[in-house]
Each structure stands twice: as C-alpha cells, then as structure tokens.
Short mmCIF file of C-alpha atoms in Angstrom, two decimals:
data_model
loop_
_atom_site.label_atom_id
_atom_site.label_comp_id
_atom_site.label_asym_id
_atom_site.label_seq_id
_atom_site.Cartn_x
_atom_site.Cartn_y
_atom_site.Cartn_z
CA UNK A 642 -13.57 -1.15 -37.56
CA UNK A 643 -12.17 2.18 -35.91
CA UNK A 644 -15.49 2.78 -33.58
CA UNK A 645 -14.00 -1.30 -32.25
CA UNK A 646 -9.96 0.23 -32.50
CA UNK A 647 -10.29 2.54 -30.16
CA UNK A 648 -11.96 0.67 -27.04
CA UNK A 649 -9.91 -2.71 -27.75
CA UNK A 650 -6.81 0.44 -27.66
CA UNK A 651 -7.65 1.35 -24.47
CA UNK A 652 -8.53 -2.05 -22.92
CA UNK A 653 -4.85 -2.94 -23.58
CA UNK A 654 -3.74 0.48 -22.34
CA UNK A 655 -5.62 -0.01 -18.51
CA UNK A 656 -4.60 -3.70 -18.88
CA UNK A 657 -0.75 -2.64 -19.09
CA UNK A 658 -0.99 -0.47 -16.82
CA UNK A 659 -2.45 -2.45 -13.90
CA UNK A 660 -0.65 -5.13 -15.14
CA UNK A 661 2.63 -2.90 -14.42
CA UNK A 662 0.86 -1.65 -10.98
CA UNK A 663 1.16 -5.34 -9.91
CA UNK A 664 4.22 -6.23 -11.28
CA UNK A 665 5.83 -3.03 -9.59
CA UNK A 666 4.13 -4.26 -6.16
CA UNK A 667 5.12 -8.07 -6.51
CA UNK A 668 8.72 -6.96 -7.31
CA UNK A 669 8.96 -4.94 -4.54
CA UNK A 670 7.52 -7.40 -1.73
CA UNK A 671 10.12 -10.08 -3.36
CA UNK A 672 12.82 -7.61 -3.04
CA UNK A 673 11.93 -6.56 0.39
CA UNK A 674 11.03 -10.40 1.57
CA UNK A 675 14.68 -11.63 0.40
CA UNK A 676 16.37 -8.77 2.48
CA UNK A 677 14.46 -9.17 5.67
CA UNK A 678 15.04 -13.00 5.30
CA UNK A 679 18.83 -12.12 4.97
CA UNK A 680 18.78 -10.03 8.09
CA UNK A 681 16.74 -12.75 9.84
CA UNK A 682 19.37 -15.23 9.27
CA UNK A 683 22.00 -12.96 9.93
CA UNK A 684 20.60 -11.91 13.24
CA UNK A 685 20.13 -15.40 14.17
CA UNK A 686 16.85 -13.89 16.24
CA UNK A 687 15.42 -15.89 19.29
CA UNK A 688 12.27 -16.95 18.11
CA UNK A 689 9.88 -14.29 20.66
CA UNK A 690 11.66 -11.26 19.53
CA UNK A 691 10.67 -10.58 15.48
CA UNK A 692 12.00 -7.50 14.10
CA UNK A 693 9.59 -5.08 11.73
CA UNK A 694 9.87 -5.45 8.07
CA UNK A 695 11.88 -4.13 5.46
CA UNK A 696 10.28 -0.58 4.45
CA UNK A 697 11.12 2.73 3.21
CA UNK A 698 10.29 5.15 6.02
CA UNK A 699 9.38 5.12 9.59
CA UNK A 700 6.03 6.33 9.38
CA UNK A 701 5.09 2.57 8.22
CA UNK A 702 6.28 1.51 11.53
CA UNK A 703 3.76 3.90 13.02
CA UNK A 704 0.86 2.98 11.30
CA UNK A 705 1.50 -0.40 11.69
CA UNK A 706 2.01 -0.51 15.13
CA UNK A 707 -1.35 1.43 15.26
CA UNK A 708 -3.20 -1.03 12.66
CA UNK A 709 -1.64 -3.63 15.48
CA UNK A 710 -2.64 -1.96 18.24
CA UNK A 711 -6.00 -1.29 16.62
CA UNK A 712 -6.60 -4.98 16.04
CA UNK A 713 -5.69 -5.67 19.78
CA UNK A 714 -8.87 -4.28 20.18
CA UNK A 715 -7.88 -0.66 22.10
CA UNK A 716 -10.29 1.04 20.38
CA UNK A 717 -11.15 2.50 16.51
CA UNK A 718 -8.63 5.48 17.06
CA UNK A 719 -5.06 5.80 18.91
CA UNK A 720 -4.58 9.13 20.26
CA UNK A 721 -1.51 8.54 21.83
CA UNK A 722 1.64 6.58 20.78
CA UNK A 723 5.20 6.18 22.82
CA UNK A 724 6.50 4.68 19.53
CA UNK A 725 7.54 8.55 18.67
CA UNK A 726 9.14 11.16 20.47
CA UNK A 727 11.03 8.91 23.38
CA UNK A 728 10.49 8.85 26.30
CA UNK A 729 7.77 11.13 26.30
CA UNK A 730 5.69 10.12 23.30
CA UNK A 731 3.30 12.36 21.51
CA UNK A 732 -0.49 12.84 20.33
CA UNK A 733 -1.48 11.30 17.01
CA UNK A 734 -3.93 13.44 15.45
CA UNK A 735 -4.30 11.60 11.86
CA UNK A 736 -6.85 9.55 10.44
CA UNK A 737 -7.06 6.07 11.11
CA UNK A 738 -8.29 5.02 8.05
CA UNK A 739 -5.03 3.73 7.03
CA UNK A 740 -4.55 1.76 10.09
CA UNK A 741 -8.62 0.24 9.39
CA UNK A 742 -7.23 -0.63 6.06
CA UNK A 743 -3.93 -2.45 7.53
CA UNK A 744 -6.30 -4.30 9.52
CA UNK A 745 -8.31 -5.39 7.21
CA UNK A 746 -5.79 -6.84 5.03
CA UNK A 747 -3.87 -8.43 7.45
CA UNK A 748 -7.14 -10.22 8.98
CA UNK A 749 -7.73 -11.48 5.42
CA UNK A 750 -4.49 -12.72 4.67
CA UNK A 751 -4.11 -14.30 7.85
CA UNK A 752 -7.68 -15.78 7.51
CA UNK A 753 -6.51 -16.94 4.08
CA UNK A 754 -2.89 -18.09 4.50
CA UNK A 755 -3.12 -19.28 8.40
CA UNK A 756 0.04 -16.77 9.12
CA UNK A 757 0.08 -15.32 12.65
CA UNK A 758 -1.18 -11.76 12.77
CA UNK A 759 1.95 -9.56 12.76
CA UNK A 760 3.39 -11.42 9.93
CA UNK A 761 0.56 -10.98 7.98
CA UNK A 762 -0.15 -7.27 8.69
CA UNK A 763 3.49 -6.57 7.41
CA UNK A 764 3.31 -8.74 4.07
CA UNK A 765 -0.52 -7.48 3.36
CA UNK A 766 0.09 -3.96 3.89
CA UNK A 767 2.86 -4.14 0.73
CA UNK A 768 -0.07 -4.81 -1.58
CA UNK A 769 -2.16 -1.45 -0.34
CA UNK A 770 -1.11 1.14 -1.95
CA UNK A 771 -0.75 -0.65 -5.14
CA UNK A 772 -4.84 -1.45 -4.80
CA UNK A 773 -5.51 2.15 -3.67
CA UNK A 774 -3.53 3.20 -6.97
CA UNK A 775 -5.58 0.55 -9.19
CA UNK A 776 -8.47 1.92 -7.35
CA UNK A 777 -7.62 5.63 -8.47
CA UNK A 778 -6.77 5.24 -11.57
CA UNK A 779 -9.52 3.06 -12.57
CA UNK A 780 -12.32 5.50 -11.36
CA UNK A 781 -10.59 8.06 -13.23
CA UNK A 782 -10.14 6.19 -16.35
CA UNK A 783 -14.08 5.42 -16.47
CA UNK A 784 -15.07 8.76 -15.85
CA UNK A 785 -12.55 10.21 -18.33
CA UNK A 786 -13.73 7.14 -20.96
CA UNK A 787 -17.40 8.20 -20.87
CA UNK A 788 -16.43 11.98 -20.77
CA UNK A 789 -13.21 12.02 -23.47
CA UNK A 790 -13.45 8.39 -24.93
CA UNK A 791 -11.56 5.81 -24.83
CA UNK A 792 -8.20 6.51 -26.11
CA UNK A 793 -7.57 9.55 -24.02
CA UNK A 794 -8.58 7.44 -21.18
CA UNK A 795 -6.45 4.73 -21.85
CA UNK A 796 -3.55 6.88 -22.26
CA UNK A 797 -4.41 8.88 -19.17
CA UNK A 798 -4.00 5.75 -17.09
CA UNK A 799 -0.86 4.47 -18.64
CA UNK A 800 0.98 8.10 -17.89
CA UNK A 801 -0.27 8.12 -14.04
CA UNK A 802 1.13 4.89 -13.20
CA UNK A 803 4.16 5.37 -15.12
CA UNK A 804 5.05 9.05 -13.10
CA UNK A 805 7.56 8.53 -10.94
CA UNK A 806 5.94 10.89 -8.33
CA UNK A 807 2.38 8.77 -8.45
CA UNK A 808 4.84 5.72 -7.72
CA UNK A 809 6.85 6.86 -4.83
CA UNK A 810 3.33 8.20 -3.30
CA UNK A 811 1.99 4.88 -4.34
CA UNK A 812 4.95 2.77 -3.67
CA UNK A 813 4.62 -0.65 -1.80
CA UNK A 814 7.45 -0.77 0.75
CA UNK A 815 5.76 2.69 2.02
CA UNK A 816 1.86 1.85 3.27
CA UNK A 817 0.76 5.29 4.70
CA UNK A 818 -1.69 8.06 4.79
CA UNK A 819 -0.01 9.58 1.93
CA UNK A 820 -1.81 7.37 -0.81
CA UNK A 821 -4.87 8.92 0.80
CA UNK A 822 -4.65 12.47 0.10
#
C-alpha cells in the first residue's frame, strides 16, 4: 500500500497544480476579456480601427506587433521596429522565438475558431505562458520523480506554480521573452 501512496500522492499534487496553472490563465483572459469589452463599448470604436488588448506591459505590444508582422509574411526575424522609440524607432536585437510562438497560436486558434487574425493572436497569446509553465514544470517534475521519487516531485511542482515570482514571469496578460529565459 505505501509503494501505491506515494505515486497516487504525487499524481494529485501535478494534477493540482496544472489544474491551478489553468485556472490562473482562464481567470485572467476572463478578467482581461470583460475590461477590453468595457472599453470597446465605451469607446464606441468605428469598426476599422481595433485597439490592442488588455495586458500588463508594453513589451506585449511589441512582440505582438512583431508575431503580426511576422505572419504578414516580412520575413522570420524583425530587425527594426518604429513601434519604439518615436519617431526614430530602434533595432530589435531579441529572439524571435516568442513572436514564432504567437504565430503559431494565433494561426491555430483562428484555424479552429474562424476569428480574424489579430483577434486571435491577442486571445491565443494569453494561454502561452501558462503552457510554457506546464511545459517547465512538467519536465522538471519527471526528471526529479525518477531521480528523488515521487513525493518530492510532486511537491516540487506544487511550490513552483504557487511562487508568486514563477507567476508574474509566467503570468498570462504578459506573453514575452521573459518565460523563455
């Protein structure tokens, strides 16, 4: 009975915690959906201009007018943006990988739900770095359950999604390089 205890334990352990990974994600995009429909209304915007969406920093606006730009079809990496540093604009020296991931989500949503593209680039790119955080701790949890066990691998993945710095790096309403590090 105790050599079953332990990997049922930790089972329910990664199944909480993902389970809170998507909760914290769906939450988030509801929260952020019921704002930006407020401000729509609000606005009362003419139906070719459509604001960005609701998000917690201004590098998401970057990369998402890179993932867009990207998609367009200029090429696999911007160099150059005029988004930043009016009128001028600056260099972007990043990685795109961020921006290849914002495409591909928004191509699949919009191949799933029928949404036009910009739409669905900003309501996909909420659910990446909560699958970049499964994705993380996951991997780590296997490699710690075959190296530890099972319990100190379940517990291990229940703390790292619980930290409040893994969330904010991980947080939904901020898709960025930062979950990449």
């Amino acid at each position: 009975m105790p050599r079953l205890f332990a990997p049922l334990f930790a089972i329910l352990l990664a199944g909480i915690s993902i389970s809170y990974v998507c909760y914290d994600a769906w939450a988030w995009s509801r929260a952020a959906h019921v704002v930006d429909s407020g401000f729509r209304r609000l606005g009362m915007v003419a139906s070719d201009e459509r604001p960005g969406g609701i998000y917690l920093e201004d590098d998401t606006l970057y990369w998402l007018s890179y993932a867009r730009r990207i998609a367009d079809g200029e090429g696999w990496r911007i160099r150059f943006t005029t988004v930043d540093n009016a009128p001028n604009g600056r260099p972007v020296h990043w990685s795109q990988s961020i921006s290849w991931l914002m495409v591909a989500f928004g191509k699949a949503r919009q191949a799933a739900t029928g949404e036009a593209w910009v739409p669905a680039l900003e309501q996909a790119a909420v659910w990446i770095n909560p699958l970049l955080l499964i994705t993380l701790v996951c991997t780590m949890g296997w490699t710690l359950w075959r190296r530890m066990g099972s319990i100190p691998s379940g517990l291990f993945m229940f703390g790292v999604v619980t930290l409040g710095d893994v969330g904010w790096s991980f947080q939904p309403l901020r898709p960025g390089h930062q979950s990449l590090h």
